[in-house]
Coordinates of C-alpha atoms and ligand atoms in Angstrom, one line a residue:
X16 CA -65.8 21.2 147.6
X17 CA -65.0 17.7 145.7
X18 CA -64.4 14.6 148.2
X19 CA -61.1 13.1 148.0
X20 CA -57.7 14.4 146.4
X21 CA -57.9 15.3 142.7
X22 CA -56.4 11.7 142.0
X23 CA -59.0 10.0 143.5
X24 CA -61.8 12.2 141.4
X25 CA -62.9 11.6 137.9
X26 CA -60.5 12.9 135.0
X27 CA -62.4 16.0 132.6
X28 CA -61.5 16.1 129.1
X29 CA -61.8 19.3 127.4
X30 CA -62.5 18.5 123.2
X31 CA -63.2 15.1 121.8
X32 CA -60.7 15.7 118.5
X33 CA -58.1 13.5 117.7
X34 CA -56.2 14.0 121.1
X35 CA -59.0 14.4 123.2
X36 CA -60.2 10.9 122.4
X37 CA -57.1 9.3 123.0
X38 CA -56.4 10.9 126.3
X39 CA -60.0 9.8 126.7
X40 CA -59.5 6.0 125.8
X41 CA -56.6 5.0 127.4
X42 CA -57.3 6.7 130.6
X43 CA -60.8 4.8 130.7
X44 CA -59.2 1.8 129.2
X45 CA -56.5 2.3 132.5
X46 CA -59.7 2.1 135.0
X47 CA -60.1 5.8 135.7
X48 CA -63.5 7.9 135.3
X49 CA -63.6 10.2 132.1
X50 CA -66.3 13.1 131.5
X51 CA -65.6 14.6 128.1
X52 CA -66.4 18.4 127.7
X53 CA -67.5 18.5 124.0
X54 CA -69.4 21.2 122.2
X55 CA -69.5 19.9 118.4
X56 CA -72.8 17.2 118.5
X57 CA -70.7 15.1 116.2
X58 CA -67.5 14.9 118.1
X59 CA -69.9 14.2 121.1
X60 CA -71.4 11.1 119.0
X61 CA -68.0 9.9 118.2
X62 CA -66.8 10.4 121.8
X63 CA -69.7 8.3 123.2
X64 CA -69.2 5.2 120.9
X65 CA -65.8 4.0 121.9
X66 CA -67.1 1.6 124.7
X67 CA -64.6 1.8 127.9
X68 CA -63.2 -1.3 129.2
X69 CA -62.8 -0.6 132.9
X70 CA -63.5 2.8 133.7
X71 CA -66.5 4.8 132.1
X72 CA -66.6 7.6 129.7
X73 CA -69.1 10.3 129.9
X74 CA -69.9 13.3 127.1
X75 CA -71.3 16.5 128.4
X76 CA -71.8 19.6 126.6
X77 CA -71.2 22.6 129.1
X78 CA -68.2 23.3 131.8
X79 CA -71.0 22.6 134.6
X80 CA -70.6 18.7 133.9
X81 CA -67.0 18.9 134.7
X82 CA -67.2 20.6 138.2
X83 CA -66.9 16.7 140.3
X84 CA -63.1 16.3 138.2
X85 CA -59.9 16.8 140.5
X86 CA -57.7 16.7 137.0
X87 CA -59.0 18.5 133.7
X88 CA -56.7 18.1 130.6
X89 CA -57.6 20.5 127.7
X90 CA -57.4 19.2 124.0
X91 CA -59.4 21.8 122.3
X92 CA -58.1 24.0 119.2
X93 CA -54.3 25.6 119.2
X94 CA -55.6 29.1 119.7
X95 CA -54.7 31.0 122.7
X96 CA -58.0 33.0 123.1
X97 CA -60.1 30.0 123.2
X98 CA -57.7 28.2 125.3
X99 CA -57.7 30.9 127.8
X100 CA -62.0 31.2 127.5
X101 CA -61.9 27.8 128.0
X102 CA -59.7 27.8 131.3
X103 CA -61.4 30.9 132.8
X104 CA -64.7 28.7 132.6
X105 CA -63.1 25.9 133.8
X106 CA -61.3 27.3 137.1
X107 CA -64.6 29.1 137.7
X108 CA -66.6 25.5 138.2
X109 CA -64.0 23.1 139.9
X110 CA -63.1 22.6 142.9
X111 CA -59.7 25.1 144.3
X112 CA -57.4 22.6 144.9
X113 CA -58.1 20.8 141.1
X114 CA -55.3 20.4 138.8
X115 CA -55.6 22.1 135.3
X116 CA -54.2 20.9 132.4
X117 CA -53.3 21.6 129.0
X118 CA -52.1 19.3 126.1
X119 CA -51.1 22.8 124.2
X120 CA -48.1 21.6 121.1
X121 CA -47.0 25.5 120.9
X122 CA -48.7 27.9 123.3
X123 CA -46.6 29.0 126.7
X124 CA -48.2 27.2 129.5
X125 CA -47.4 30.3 131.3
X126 CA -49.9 32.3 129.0
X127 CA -52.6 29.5 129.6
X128 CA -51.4 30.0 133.7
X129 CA -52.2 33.3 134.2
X130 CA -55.9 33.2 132.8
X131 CA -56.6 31.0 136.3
X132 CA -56.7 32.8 139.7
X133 CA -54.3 29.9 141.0
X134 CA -51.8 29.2 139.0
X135 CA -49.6 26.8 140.7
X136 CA -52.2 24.5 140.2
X137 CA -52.2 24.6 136.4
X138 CA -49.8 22.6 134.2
X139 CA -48.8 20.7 130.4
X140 CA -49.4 17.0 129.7
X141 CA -48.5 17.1 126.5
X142 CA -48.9 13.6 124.9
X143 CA -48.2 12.7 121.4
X144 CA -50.0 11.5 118.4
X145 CA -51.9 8.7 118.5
X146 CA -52.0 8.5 122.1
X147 CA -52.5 4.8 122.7
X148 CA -49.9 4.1 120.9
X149 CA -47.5 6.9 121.7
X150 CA -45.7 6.6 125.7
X151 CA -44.3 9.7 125.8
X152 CA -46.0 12.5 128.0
X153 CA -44.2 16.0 128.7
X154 CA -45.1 17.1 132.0
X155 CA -44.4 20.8 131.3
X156 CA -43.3 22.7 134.0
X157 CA -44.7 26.2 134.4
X158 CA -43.4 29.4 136.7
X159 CA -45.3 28.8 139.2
X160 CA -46.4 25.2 139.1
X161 CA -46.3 23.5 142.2
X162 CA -44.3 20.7 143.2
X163 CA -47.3 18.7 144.4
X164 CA -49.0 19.1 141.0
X165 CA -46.2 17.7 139.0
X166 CA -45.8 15.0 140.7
X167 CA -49.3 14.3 140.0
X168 CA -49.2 15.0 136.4
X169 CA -46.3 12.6 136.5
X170 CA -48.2 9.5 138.6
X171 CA -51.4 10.6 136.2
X172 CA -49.2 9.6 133.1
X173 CA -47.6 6.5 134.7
X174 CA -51.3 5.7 135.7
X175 CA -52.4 5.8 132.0
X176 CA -49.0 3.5 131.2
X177 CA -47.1 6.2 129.8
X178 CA -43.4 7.4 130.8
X179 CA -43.7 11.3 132.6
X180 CA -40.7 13.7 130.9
X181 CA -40.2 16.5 133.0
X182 CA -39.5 19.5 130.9
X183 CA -39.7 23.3 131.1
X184 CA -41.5 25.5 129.4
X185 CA -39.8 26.8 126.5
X186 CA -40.7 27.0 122.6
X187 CA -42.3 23.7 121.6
X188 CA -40.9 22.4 124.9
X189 CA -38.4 19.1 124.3
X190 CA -39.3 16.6 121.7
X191 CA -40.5 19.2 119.0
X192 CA -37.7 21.3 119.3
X193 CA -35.4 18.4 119.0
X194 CA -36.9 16.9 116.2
X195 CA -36.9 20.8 114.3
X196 CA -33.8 20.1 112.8
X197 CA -34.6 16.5 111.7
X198 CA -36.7 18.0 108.8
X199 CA -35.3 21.4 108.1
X200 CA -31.9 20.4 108.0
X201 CA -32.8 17.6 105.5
X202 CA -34.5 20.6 103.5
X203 CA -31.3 22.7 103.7
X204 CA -28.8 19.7 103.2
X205 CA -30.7 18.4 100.0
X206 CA -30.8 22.0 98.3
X207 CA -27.0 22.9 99.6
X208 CA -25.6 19.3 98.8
X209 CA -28.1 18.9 95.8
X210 CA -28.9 15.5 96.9
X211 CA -32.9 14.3 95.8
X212 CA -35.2 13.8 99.0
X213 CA -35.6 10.4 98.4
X214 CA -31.6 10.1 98.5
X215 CA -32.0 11.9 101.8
X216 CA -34.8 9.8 103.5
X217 CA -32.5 6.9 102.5
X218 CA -29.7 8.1 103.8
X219 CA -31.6 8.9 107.3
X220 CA -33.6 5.4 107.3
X221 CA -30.3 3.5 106.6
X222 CA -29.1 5.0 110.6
X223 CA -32.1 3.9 112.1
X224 CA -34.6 7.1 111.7
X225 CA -37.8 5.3 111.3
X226 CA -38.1 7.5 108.2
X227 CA -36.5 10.6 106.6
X228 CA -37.0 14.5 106.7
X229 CA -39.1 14.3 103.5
X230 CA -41.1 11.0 104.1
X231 CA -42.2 12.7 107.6
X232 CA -43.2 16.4 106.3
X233 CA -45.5 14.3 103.4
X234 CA -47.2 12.3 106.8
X235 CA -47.8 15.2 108.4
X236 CA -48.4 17.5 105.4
X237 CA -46.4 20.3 104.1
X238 CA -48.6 23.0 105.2
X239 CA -48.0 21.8 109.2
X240 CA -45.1 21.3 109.0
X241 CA -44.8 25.0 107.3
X242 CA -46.7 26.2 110.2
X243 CA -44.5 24.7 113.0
X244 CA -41.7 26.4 111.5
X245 CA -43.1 29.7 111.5
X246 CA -44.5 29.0 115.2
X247 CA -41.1 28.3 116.4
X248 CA -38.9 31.3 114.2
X249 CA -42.3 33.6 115.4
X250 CA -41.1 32.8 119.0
X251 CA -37.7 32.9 118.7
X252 CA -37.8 36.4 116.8
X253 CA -36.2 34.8 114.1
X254 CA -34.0 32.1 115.6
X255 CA -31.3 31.3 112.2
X256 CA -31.4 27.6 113.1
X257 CA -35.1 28.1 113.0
X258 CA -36.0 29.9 109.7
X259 CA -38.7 28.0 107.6
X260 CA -37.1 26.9 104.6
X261 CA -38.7 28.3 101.4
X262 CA -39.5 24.8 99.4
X263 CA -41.7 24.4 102.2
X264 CA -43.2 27.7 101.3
X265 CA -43.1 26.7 97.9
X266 CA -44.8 23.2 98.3
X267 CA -47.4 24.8 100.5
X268 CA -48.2 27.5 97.4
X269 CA -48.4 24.5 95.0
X270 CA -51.2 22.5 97.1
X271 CA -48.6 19.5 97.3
X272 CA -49.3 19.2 101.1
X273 CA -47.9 15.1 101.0
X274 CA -50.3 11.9 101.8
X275 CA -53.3 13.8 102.4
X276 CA -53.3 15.6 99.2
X277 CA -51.8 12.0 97.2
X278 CA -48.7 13.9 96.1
X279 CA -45.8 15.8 98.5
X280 CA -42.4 15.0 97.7
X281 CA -43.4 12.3 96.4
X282 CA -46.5 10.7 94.8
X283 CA -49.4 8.8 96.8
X284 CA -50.2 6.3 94.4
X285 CA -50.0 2.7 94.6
X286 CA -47.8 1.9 92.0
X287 CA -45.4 4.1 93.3
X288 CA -44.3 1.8 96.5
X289 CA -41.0 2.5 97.6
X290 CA -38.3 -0.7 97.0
X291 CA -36.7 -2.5 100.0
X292 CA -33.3 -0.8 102.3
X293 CA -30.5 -2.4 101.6
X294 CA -29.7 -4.4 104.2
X295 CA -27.3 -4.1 107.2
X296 CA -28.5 -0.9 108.4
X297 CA -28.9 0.9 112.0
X298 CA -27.2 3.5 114.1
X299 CA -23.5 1.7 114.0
X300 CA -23.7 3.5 110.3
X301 CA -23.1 6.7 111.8
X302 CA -19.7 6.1 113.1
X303 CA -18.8 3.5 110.0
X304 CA -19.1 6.2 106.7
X305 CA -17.1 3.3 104.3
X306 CA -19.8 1.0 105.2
X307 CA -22.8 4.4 104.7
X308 CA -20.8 4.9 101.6
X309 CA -21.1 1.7 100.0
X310 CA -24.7 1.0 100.9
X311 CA -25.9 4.3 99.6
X312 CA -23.1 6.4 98.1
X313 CA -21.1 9.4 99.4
X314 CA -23.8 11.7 99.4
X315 CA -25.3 9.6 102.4
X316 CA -22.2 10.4 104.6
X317 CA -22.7 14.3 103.8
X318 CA -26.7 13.8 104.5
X319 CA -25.7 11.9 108.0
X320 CA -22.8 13.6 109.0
X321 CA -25.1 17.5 108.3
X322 CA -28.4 16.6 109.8
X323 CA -26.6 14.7 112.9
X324 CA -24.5 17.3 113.9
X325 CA -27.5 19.8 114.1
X326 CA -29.5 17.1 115.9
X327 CA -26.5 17.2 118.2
X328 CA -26.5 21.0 118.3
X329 CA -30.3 21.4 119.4
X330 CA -30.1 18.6 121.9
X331 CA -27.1 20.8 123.8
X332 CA -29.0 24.0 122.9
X333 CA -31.9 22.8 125.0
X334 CA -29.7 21.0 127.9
X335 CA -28.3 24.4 128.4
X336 CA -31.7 26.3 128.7
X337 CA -32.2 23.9 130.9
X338 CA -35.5 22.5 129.2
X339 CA -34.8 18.7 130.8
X340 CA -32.1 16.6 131.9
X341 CA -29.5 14.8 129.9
X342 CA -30.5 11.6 130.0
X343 CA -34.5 12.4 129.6
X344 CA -33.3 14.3 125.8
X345 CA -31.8 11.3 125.0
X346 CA -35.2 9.1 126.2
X347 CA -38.0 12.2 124.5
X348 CA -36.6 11.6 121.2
X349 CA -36.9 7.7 121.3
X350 CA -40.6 7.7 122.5
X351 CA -41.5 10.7 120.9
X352 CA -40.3 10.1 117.9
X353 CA -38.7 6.8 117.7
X354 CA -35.6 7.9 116.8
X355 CA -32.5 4.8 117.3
X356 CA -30.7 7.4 120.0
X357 CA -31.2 10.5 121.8
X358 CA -29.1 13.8 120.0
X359 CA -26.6 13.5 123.0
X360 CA -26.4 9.7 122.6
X361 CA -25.7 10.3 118.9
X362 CA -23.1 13.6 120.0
X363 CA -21.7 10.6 122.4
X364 CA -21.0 8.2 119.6
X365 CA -19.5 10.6 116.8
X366 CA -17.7 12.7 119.4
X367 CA -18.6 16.1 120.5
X368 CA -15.5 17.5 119.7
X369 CA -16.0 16.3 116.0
X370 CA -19.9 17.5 116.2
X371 CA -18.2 20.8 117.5
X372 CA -15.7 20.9 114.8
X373 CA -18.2 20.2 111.5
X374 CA -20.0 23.0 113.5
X375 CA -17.7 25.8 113.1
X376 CA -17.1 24.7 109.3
X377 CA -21.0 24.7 108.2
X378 CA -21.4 28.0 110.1
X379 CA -18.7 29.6 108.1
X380 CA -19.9 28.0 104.7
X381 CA -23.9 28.4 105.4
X382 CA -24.2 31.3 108.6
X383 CA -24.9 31.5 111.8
X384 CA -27.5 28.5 111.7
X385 CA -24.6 26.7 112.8
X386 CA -23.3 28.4 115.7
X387 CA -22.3 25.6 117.9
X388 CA -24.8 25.3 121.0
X389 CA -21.9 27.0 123.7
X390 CA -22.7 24.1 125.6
X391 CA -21.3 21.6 123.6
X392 CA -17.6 22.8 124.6
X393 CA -18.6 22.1 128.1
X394 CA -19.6 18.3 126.7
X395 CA -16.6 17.7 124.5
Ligands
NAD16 P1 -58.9 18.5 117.0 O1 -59.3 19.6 116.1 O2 -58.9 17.1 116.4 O3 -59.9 18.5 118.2 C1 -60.3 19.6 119.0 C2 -61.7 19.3 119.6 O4 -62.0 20.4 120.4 C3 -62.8 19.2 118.5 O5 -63.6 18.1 118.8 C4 -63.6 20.5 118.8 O6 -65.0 20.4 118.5 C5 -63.4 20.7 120.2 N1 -63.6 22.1 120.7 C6 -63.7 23.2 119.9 N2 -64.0 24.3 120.7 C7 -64.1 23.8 122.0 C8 -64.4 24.4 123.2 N3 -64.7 25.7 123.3 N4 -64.5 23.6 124.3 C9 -64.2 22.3 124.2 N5 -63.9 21.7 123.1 C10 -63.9 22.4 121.9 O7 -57.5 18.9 117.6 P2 -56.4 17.9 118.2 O8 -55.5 17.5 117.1 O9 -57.0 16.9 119.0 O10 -55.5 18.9 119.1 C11 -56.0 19.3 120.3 C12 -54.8 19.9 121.1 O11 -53.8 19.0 121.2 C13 -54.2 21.1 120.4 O12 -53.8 22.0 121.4 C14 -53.0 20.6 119.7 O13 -51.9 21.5 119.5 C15 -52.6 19.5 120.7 N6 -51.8 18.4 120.1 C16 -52.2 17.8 119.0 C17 -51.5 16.8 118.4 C18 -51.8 16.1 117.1 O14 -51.0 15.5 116.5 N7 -53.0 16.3 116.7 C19 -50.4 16.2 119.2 C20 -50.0 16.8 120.4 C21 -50.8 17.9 120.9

């Protein structure tokens, strides 16, 4: 049995990828002890170089070295087999009363739960990408995680300066479901509207979006973006508001993944540098159309007025499934994602009763993609 309570032991790390070594850094850089469970030698190298600044980092190769840990977060590959391999080795070499953690995007914590034999002691931290830079950390709730654990989960984040969201565990938990409609409703407003991307991405940066549907698929490449999508309509046996939308499919067949292949919706080279906003921009553009209008045209009140509504939609589709509360919604999608206001702050502004109203209308034009999150009524 470990000495001390799991706070008070050193932190494992499971995978020394691109979230691993975050998670890695800043918790060393916050003063805490870090042993990094890494099988790939070169990952391990790369792991070792980063010199900590207060605490210390060490790479080990085998579960064994992370038996001493009270907390283990997992950052290894999305894939539920390994995940599961991976926590069945893990719960077999720490202490019982050590807190198990994954930093899964997708998977059910619940699936990850039940590969442990005590599964109250098992939980999400999801943090976002790049970590040092990034404060938010979902603290994902599972069925049976205890109330103890989350609360330590929650001081573990504040410890490592982030800010704890408390969310449930539900398809792509809060900020990546709320940010779903961000980039397939720009997808499905250009082609129905027949407004070009860069129009759009205007349109979305002029209200404060720290850039548009099409400018974000490029940075994170066509081909994940393509598979979120499916993750998400997979999981929600074909959720309408969730259906990948088939330029995607189409950019994916074409190799046009964005940045990382030089050319997406748009072209990667240097010459091709995108001119300044006009000026006088931010999120008082939403309720002021004349003024939209005359910085960008009409076809940036349509882009605004259909992507906002169903960012409005999925923020009151998740407050009633009771993924988190109101006013942490609002605060995900600012951290997570930077956006100028939370989808209930923007439903606040523009009125849910209007949001509600252009609801009804672009179900009956486009399906039931559209149905008005019931909750809304209860908001209006
Ligand atoms: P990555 O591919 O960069 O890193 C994964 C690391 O795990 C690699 O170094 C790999 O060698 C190692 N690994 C492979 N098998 C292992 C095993 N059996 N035991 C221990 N380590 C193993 O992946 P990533 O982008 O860091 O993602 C890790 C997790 O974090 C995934 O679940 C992902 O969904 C999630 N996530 C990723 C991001 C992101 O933007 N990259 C953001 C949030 C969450």
């Amino acid at each position: 049995m470990a000495d001390g309570a799991p706070a008070a032991r050193p932190l494992g790390v499971v995978g020394a990828g691109t979230m691993g070594r975050g998670i890695a850094t800043v918790a060393a850089r916050a003063g805490l002890d870090v042993v990094v469970l890494e099988p790939s030698p070169a990952a391990r190298e790369r792991a070792a170089e980063k010199p900590a600044r207060a605490g210390s980092v060490r790479v080990v190769d085998a579960a064994a070295g992370l038996a001493e840990c009270g907390t283990v977060i997992e950052a290894a590959p999305e894939d539920l087999g390994l995940k599961r391999a991976i926590f069945a080795e893990l719960a077999a070499v720490v202490a019982p009363d050590a807190v198990l953690a994954t930093n899964t995007s997708s998977l059910s914590v619940e699936a990850l739960a039940a590969t442990v034999p005590d599964p109250s002691r098992f939980l999400g931290l999801h943090f976002f990408n790049p970590v040092k830079a990034m404060e938010l950390v979902e603290v994902v709730v599972g069925g049976r995680t205890a109330a103890d654990v989350v609360a330590h989960g929650e001081e573990l984040a504040r410890t490592l300066g982030k800010t704890p969201i408390r969310v449930a565990d539900g398809i792509g938990f809060l900020a990546n479901r709320c940010a779903r409609p961000f980039t397939t409703e720009g997808l499905r407003c250009a082609a129905a509207l027949g407004v070009r991307p860069a129009r759009v991405d205007l349109a979305c940066r002029l209200v404060g979006f720290p850039m548009g549907p099409f400018e974000l698929i490029d940075l994170v490449g066509a081909d994940v973006s393509l598979g979120v999508a499916e993750s998400f309509f997979r999981q929600s046996f074909g959720e309408p508001r969730w259906r990948p939308h088939r330029t995607l499919v189409q950019m994916v067949a074409a190799g046009r993944l964005g940045r990382k292949t030089g050319a997406g919706f748009y072209d990667y080279d240097p010459a091709s540098r995108r001119g300044p906003d006009p000026a006088g921009g931010g999120p008082g553009l939403l309720t002021d159309p004349r003024r939209l209008e005359e910085l960008a045209g009409p076809e940036a009140v349509a882009v605004v007025g259909w992507i906002s509504a169903c960012l409005v939609n999925e923020g009151a589709f998740a407050l009633e499934e009771g993924i988190a509360a109101e006013p942490d919604i609002d605060l995900a999608m600012r951290l997570g994602y930077r956006w100028p206001l939370g989808p209930l702050e923007i439903g606040r502004r523009l009125g849910f009763a209007a949001v509600h109203r252009r609801l009804v209308g672009m179900r009956e034009d486009h399906g039931e993609a559209y149905r008005p999150a019931p909750r809304l009524a209860g908001l209006v």
